[in-house]
XYZ file of C-alpha atoms in Angstrom:
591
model
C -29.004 1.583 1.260
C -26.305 2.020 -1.224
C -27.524 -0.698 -4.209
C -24.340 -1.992 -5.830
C -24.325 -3.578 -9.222
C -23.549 -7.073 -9.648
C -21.744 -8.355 -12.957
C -24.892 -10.905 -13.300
C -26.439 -14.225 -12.640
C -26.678 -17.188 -15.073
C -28.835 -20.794 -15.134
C -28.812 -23.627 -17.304
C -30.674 -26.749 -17.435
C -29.865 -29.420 -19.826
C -33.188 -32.126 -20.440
C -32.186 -35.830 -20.004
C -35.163 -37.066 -21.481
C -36.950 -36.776 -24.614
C -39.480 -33.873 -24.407
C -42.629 -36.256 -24.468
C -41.897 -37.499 -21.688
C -41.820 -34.432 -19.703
C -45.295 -33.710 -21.261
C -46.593 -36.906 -20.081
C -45.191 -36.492 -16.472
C -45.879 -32.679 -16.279
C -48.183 -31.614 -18.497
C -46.055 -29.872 -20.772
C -43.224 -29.992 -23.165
C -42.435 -26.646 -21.618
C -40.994 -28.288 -18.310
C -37.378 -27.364 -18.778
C -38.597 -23.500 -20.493
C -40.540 -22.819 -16.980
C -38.341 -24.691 -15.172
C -35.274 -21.772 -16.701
C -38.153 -18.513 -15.826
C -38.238 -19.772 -11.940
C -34.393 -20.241 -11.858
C -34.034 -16.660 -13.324
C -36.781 -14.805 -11.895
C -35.441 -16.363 -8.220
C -31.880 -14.324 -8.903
C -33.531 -11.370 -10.102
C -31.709 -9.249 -7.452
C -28.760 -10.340 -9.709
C -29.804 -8.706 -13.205
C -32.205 -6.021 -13.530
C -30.102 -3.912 -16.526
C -31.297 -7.215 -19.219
C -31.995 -10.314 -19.393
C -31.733 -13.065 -22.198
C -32.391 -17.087 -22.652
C -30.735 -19.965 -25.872
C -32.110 -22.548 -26.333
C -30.749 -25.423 -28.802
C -33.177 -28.332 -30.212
C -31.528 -31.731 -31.063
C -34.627 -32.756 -32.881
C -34.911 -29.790 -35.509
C -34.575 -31.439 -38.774
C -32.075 -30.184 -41.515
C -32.725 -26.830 -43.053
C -34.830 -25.813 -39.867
C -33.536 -23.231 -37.057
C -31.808 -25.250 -33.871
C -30.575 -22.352 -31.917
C -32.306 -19.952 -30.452
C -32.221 -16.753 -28.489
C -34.007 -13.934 -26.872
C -32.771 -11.043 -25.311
C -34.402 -7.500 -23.542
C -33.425 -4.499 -21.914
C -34.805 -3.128 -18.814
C -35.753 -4.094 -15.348
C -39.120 -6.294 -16.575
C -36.575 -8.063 -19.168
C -37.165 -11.081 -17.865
C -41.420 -11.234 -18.359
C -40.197 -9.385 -21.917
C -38.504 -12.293 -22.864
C -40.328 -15.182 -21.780
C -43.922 -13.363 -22.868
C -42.056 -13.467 -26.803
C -41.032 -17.563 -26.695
C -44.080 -18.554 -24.732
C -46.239 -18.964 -27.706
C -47.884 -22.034 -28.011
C -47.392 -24.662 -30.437
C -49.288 -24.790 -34.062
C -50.783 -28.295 -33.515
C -51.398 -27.970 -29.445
C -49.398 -31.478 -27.802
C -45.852 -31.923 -28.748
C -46.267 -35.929 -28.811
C -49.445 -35.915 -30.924
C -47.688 -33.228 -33.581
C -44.210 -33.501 -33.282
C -44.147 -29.666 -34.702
C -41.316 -27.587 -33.724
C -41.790 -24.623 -32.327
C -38.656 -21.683 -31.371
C -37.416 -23.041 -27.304
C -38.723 -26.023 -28.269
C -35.506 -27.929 -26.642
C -33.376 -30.289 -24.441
C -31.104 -27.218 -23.845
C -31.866 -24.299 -21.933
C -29.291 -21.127 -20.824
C -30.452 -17.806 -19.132
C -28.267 -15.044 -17.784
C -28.637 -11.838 -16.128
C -27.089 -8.431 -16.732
C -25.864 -6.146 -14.317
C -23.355 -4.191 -15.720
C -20.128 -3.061 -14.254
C -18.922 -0.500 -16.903
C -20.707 1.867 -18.959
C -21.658 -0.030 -21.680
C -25.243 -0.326 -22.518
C -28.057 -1.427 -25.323
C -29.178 -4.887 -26.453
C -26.305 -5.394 -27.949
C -24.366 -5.903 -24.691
C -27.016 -8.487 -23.273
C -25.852 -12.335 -23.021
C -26.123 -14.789 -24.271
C -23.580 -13.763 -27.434
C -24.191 -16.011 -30.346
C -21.378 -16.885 -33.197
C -23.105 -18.671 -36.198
C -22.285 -21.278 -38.873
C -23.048 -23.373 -40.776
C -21.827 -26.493 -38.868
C -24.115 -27.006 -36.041
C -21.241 -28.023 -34.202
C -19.300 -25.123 -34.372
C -22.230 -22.724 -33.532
C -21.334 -21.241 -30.168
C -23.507 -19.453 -27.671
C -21.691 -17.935 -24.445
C -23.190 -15.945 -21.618
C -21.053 -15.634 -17.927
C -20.866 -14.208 -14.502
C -17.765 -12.711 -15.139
C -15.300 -9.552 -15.350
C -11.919 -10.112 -17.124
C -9.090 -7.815 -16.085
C -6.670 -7.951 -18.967
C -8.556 -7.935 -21.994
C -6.233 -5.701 -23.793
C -4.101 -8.766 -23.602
C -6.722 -10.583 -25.065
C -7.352 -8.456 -28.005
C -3.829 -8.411 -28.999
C -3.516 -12.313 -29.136
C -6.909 -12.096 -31.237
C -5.579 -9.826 -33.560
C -2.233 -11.072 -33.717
C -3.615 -14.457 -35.176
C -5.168 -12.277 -37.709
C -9.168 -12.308 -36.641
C -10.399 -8.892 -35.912
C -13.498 -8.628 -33.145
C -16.186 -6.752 -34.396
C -16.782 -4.886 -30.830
C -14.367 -4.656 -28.233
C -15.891 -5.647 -24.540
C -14.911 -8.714 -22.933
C -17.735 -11.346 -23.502
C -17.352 -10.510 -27.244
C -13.737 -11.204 -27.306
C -14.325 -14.319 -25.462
C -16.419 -15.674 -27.621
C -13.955 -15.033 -30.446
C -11.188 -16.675 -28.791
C -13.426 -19.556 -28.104
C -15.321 -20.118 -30.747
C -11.685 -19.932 -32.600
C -10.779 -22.869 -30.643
C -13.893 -24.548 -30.579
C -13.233 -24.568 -34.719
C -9.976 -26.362 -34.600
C -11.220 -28.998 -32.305
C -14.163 -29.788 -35.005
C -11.204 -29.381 -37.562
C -9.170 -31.801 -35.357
C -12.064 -34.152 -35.191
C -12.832 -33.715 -39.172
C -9.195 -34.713 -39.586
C -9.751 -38.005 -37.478
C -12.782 -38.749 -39.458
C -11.235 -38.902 -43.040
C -8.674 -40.682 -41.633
C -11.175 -43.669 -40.511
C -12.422 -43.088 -44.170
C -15.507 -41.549 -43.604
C -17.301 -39.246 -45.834
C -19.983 -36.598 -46.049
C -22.639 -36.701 -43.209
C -21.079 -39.388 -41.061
C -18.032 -37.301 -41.173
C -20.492 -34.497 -39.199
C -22.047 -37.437 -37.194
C -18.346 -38.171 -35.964
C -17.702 -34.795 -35.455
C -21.205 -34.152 -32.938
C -20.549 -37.365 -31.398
C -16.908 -36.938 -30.356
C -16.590 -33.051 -29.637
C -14.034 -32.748 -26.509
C -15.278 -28.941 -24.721
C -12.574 -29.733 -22.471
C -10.343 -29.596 -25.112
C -11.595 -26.150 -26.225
C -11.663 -25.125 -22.684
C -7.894 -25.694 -21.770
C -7.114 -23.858 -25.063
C -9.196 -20.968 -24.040
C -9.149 -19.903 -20.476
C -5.447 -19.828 -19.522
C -5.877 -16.112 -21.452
C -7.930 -14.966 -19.269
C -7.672 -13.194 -15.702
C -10.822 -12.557 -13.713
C -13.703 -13.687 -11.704
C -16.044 -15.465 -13.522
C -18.361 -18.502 -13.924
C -18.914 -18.916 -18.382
C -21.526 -20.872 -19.511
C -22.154 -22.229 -23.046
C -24.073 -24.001 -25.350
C -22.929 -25.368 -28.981
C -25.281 -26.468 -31.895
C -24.378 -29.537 -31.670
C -25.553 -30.268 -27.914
C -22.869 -29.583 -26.018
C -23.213 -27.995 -22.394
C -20.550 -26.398 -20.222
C -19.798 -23.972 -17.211
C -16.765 -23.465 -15.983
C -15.641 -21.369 -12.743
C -12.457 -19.160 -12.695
C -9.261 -21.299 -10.739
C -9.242 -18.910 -7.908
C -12.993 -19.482 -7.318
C -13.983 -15.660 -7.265
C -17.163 -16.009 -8.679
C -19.615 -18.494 -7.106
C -21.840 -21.246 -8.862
C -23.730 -24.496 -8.153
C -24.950 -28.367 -9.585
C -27.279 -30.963 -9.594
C -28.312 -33.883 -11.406
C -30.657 -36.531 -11.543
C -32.167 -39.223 -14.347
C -33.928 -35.853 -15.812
C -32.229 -33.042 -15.696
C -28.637 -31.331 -14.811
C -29.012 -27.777 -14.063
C -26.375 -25.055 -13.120
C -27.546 -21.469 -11.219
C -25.389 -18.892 -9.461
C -26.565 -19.892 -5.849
C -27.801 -22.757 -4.222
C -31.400 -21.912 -3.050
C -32.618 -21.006 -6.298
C -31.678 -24.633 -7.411
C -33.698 -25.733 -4.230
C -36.657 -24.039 -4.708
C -37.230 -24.501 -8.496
C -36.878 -28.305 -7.907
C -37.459 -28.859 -3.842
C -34.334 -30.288 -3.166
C -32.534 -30.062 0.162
C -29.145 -28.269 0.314
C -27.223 -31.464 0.504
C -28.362 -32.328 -2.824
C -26.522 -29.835 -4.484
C -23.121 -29.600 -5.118
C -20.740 -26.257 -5.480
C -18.727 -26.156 -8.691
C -14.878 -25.924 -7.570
C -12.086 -23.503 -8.515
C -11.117 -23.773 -12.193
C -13.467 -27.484 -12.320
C -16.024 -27.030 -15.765
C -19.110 -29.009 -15.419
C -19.647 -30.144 -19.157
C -22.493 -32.332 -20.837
C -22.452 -34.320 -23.551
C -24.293 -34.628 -26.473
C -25.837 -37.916 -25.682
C -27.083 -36.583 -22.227
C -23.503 -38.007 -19.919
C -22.095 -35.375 -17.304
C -18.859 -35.314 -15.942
C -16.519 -32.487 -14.226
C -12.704 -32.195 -15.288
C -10.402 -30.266 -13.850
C -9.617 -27.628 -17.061
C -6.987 -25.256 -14.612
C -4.886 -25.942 -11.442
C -6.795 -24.249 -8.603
C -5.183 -21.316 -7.261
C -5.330 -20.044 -3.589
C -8.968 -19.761 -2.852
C -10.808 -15.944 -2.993
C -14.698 -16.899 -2.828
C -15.964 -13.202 -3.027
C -17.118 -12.594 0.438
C -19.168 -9.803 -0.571
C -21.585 -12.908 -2.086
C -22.670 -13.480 1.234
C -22.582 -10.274 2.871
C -24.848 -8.297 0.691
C -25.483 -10.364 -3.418
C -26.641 -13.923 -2.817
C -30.427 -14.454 -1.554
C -30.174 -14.616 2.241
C -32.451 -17.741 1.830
C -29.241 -20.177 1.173
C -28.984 -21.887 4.664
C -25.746 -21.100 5.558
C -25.707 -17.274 4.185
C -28.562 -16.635 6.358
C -26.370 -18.050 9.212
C -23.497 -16.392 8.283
C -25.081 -12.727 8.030
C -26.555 -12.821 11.791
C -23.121 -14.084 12.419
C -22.055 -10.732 10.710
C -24.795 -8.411 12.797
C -23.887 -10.209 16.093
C -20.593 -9.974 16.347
C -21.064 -5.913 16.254
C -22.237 -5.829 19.498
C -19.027 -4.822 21.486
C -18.256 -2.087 19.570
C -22.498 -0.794 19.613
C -22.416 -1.313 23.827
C -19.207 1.058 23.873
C -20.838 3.362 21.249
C -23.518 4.217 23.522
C -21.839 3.871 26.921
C -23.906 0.518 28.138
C -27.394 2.003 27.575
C -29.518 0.159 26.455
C -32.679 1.034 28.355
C -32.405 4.164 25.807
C -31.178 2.921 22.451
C -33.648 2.113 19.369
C -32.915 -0.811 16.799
C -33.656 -0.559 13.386
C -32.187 -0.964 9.887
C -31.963 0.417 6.983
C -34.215 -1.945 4.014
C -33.849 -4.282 3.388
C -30.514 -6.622 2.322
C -29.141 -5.736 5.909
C -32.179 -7.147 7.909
C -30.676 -10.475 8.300
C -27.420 -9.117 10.375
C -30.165 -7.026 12.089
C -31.665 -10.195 13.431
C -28.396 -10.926 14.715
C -27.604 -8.008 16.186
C -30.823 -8.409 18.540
C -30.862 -11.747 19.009
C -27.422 -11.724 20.231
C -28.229 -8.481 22.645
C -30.958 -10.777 23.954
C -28.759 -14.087 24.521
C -26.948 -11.619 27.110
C -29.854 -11.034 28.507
C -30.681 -7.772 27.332
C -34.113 -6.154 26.442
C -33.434 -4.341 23.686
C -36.022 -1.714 21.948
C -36.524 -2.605 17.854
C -38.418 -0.006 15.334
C -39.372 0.338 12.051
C -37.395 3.588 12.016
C -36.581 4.005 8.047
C -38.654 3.506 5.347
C -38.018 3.104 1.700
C -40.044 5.812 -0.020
C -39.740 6.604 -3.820
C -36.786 5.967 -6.551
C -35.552 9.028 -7.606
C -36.184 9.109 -11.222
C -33.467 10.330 -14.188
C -35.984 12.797 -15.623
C -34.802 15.750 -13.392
C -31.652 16.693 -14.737
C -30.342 19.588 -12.430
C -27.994 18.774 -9.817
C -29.771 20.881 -7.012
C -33.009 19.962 -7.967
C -32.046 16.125 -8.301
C -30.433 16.141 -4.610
C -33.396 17.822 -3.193
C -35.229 14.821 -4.771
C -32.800 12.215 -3.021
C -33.342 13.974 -0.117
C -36.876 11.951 0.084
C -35.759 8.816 -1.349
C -36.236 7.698 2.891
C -38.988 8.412 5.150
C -39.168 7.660 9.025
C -41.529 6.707 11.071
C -42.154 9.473 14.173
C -42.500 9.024 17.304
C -40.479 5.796 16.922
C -38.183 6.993 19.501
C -38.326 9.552 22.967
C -36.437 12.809 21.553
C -33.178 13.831 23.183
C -33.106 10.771 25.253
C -33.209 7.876 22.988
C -29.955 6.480 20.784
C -30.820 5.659 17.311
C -28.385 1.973 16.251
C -28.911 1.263 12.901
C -27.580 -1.010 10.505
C -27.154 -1.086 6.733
C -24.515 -4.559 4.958
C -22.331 -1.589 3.642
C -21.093 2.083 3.433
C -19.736 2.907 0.079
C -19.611 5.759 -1.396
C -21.482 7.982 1.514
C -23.900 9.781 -0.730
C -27.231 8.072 0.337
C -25.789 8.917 4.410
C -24.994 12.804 3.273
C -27.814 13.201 0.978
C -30.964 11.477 2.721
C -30.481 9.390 5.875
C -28.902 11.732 8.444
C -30.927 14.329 7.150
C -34.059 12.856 7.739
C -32.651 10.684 11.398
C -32.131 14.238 13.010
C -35.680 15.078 12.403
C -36.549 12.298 15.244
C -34.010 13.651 17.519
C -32.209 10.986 18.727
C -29.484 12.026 21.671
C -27.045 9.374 19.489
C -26.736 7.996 15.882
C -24.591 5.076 15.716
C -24.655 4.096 11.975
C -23.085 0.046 11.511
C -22.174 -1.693 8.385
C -21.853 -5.527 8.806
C -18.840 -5.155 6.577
C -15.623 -3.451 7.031
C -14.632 -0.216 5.183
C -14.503 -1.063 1.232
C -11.188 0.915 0.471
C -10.559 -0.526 -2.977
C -12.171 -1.048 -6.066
C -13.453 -4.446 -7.474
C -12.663 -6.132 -10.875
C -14.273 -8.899 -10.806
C -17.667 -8.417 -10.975
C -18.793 -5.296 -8.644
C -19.525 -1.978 -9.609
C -16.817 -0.840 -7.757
C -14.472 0.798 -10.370
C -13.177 4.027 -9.177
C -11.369 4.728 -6.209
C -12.656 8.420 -5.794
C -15.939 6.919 -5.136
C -15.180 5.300 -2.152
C -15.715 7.744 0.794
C -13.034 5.379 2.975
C -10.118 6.618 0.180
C -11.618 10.066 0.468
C -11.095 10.101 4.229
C -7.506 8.485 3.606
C -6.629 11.106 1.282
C -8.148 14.097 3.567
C -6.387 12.714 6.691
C -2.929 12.710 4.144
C -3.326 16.828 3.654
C -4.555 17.231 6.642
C -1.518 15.978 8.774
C 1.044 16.974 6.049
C 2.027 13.916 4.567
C 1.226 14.938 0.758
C 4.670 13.222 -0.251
C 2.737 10.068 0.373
C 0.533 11.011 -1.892
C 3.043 11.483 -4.704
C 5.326 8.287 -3.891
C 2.067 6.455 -3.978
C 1.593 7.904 -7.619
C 4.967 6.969 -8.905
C 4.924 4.048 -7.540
C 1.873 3.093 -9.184
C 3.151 4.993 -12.170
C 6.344 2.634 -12.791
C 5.797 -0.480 -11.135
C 2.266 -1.407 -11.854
C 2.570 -5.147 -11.571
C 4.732 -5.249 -8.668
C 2.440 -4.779 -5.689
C -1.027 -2.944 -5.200
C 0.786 0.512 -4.129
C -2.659 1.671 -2.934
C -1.901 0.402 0.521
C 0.049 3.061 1.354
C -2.515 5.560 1.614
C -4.119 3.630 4.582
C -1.070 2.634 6.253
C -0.918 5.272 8.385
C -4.237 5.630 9.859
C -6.219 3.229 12.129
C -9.768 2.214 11.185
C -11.705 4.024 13.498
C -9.599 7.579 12.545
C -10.984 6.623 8.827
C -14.577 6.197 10.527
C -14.235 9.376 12.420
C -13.226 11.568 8.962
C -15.931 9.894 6.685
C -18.310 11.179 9.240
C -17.046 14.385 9.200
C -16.911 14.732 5.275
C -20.555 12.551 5.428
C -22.309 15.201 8.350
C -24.458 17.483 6.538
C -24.191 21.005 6.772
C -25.796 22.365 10.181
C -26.369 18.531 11.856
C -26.607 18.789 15.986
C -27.045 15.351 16.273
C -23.589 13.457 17.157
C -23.114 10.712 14.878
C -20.666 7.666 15.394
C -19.916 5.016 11.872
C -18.736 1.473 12.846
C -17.995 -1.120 11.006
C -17.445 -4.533 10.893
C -13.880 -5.766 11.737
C -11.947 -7.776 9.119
C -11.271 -10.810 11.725
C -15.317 -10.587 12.758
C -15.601 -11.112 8.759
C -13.300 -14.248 8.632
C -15.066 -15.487 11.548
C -18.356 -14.889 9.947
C -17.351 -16.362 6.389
C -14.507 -18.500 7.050
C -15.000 -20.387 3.696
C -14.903 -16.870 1.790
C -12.146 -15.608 2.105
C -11.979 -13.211 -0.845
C -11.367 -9.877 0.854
C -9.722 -7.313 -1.970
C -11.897 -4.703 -1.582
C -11.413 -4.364 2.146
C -7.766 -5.220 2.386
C -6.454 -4.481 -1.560
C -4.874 -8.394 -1.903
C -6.399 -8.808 -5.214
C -5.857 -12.972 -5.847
C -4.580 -12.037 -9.588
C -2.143 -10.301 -11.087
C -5.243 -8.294 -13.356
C -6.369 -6.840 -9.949
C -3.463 -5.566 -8.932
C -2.468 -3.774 -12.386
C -5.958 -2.438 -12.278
C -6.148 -1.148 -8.983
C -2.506 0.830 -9.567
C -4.101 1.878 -12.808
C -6.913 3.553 -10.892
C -5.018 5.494 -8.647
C -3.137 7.100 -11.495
C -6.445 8.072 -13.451
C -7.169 9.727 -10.295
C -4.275 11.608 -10.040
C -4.001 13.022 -13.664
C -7.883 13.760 -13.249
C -7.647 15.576 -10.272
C -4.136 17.489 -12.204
C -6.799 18.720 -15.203
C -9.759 19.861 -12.610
């Protein structure tokens, strides 16, 4: 109901075999290129801000290009892009010319942008490229990822004298590594004149003997975050590497032609009908890196730290087509039904099922289906529809909300008026403004005795940093019911402790706590309905949500849980979250 943002979605594929040979066996040298659209396309629900693909070509001769790279803006970036390298080649079959053409290659990267701040235009788009000279220390970078203490970052770039031409965190991490990925080809280029070579077997030496996991251990201990970075260099190399506290999610697979990396599971299924088991999941702080020559291997480039799998992946990001998210989201729906039997007093015989479209229709299945393993016969509607997108072009704030008002349309008659409950469930309630602006509004037009409004996941009380556009804490209409029930009852000095705290200790713990401490979860439900209820609504409305053990039980191997609970795994989260609650102090001091 609410779309969130999601900090993006990458794929690589890295050809085993010489690109006749997929001709031959496919019918085109442009396996691995449409191989990269399906893998992209499939995680569109991950990027729809840009999109951009690299591509590197072992076979270009000397003094031809051997790195390319394509990038658009916009929600059709992804047809944009692949419509500009799909051109075909000058002399038709790749075997009978041997032409080059641009993605012409054995190594393919893709990415999707979402972003999570406000920083937009091309320019921001993955894959980032840093050019030389030496194939080998050509670097292109694109990641799932959000890093928390760039600032720190910065300072160690500029400290060491280099000076980052834009300041964002996928630029400054391809400084730092493509500063590191130098010394290891200076490293190497030292080795080489030792052994007495000279000239171009000194590069040859250099290609053939490039250690990423070398440049990786010199690189990433900088960084805290969630993130998955994948890269390519001139020279052939391949790599992804997850974050050591395994935040961000990504997954393998190999065979005699191809290794490919994607940010879930079934889109590596579908593009190459594989079964789950095939695939393997890329561990905490483990980099998946490829050779020049074609050889995979993982190594271990940081110590794991205590696992935080983003949980939100499978309540609401990934495709619910991965076999055991699909699972795990009826799990989610399901175990709602004890709290939705005392919401409307045991009556079923007069309570409508619906949802709201369409990433919360899997826990809808598993709302009913469990309702009808008890033995229930439970009523299910189409009661909300997904109407129009409320365009940009009005610019007035009355006239815009008017506009949002119809963003939803219902279907009448779906229910008997003044007799029938209305349950419906959307995957999450975050800021409120969809529920106040549109949904209620329009619900009460049916005239349901009872709106019971469920989210399959608990209140989100804190902000994320590590990939969700989830930055402010004022936007959360949980932390707006925390702080109402504060001023309400009195207890402003809580308010003010929390701010000092935050103020002078911002490392310490995440302070932010405190403002829930005092309240149960269903008081917090009670006041975001009030502050949510339109102005003049009859119709009694009752917000549940999911329970933080019913979202263990549902996920148990995700355990990453900040943005419900506020324990961030890393020290970045915690400064950040702090951070926030002072920016919305000295906001709210200047309003």
């Amino acid at each position: 109901m609410e779309q969130l943002k999601h900090e993006c979605g990458v794929a690589m594929i890295r050809l085993l075999k010489p690109l006749e040979y997929y001709e031959r066996k496919y019918g085109t040298w442009r396996y691995g290129l449409n191989k990269l659209y399906l893998m992209m396309e499939k995680q569109h629900n991950r990027g729809q801000e840009g999109a951009g693909i690299a591509c590197v070509s072992l076979d270009a001769p000397v003094g031809e290009e051997y790195m390319y790279r394509e990038r658009a803006e916009g929600k059709d970036a992804i047809t944009e892009v692949f419509k500009r390298v799909s051109r075909p080649l000058p002399g038709g079959s790749y075997a009978q010319t041997g032409e080059q053409s641009s993605f012409a290659g054995q190594l393919y990267m893709g990415h999707l942008r979402y972003s999570t701040t406000d920083k937009r235009g091309l320019q921001y788009v993955h894959p980032f490229l840093r050019r030389n000279n030496w194939r080998a220390k050509n670097l292109c970078l694109c990641g799932n990822f959000n890093m928390t203490n760039i600032d720190e970052v910065f300072e160690h770039l500029t400290q060491q004298g280099q000076s980052p031409r834009i300041y964002g965190d996928s630029y400054i991490t391809l400084e730092l590594m493509g500063h590191r990925l130098d010394r290891e080809v200076e490293r190497l280029y030292g080795d080489a004149r030792m052994r007495g070579l000279k000239d171009i077997f000194i590069t040859r030496y250099i290609e053939d003997n490039i250690q990423m996991a070398n440049v990786l251990r010199t690189t990433m201990p900088h960084f805290d975050g969630g993130y998955v970075m994948c890269g390519l260099t001139g020279s052939g190399e391949m790599f992804a590497m997850r974050d050591p506290w395994g935040i961000r999610p990504a997954f393998w697979y190999q065979d005699d032609e191809v290794v490919v990396l994607a940010s879930e599971r079934p889109v590596i299924q579908t593009t190459f009908d594989l079964d789950a088991g095939d695939i393997h999941e890329l561990q905490p702080g483990q980099s998946l890196i490829v050779t020049k020559n074609g050889s995979s291997k993982l190594e271990q480039i940081l110590p794991a730290r205590k696992y935080s799998a983003c949980s939100f992946e499978r309540i609401y990001f990934s495709r619910g087509s991965d076999r055991d998210i699909y699972q795990e989201r009826k799990r989610l729906g399901e175990q709602l039904i004890p709290a939705v039997m005392k919401a409307i007093d045991g009556d079923i015989a007069h309570t409508v099922f619906s949802y709201i479209p369409n990433t919360a229709e899997v826990a809808f299945y598993g709302l009913t289906d469990g309702f009808r393993r008890q033995n229930h016969d439970v009523r299910i509607e189409k009661v909300v529809w997904k109407d129009i997108k409320l365009r940009t072009f009005i610019t007035e704030d009355k006239e815009r909300d008017d506009l949002a008002a119809h963003v939803y349309d219902i279907t009448y008659g779906s229910l008997l008026p003044y007799e029938d409950n209305l349950v419906i469930i959307d995957d999450s309630v975050v800021r409120g403004t969809t529920l106040k602006e549109s949904i209620f509004k329009i619900l009460e037009r049916l005239h349901p005795k009872k709106i019971v409004m469920l989210s399959s996941s608990p209140q989100i009380r804190y902000p994320d940093y590590y990939g969700i556009d989830m930055s402010s804490l004022e936007e959360l209409c949980a932390f707006r019911a925390a702080i109402a029930l504060i001023r309400e009852r009195g207890m402003s000095r809580l308010i003010a402790d929390t701010y000092r705290a935050c103020k002078t200790q911002p490392l310490a713990e995440n302070h932010v706590r405190a403002i829930y401490a005092p309240f149960t979860a269903e008081e917090i439900s009670t006041k975001i309905v009030e502050m949510l209820r339109p102005e003049g609504m009859q119709v009694p409305v009752e917000l549940v949500f999911q329970s933080l053990d019913g979202l263990h039980e549902a996920c148990p191997r995700h355990p990453g849980d900040w943005y419900f609970t506020g324990h961030y795994p890393t020290p970045g989260g915690i400064r950040m979250v702090n951070q926030a609650f002072v920016s919305y102090m000295e906001k709210a001091k200047h309003e």
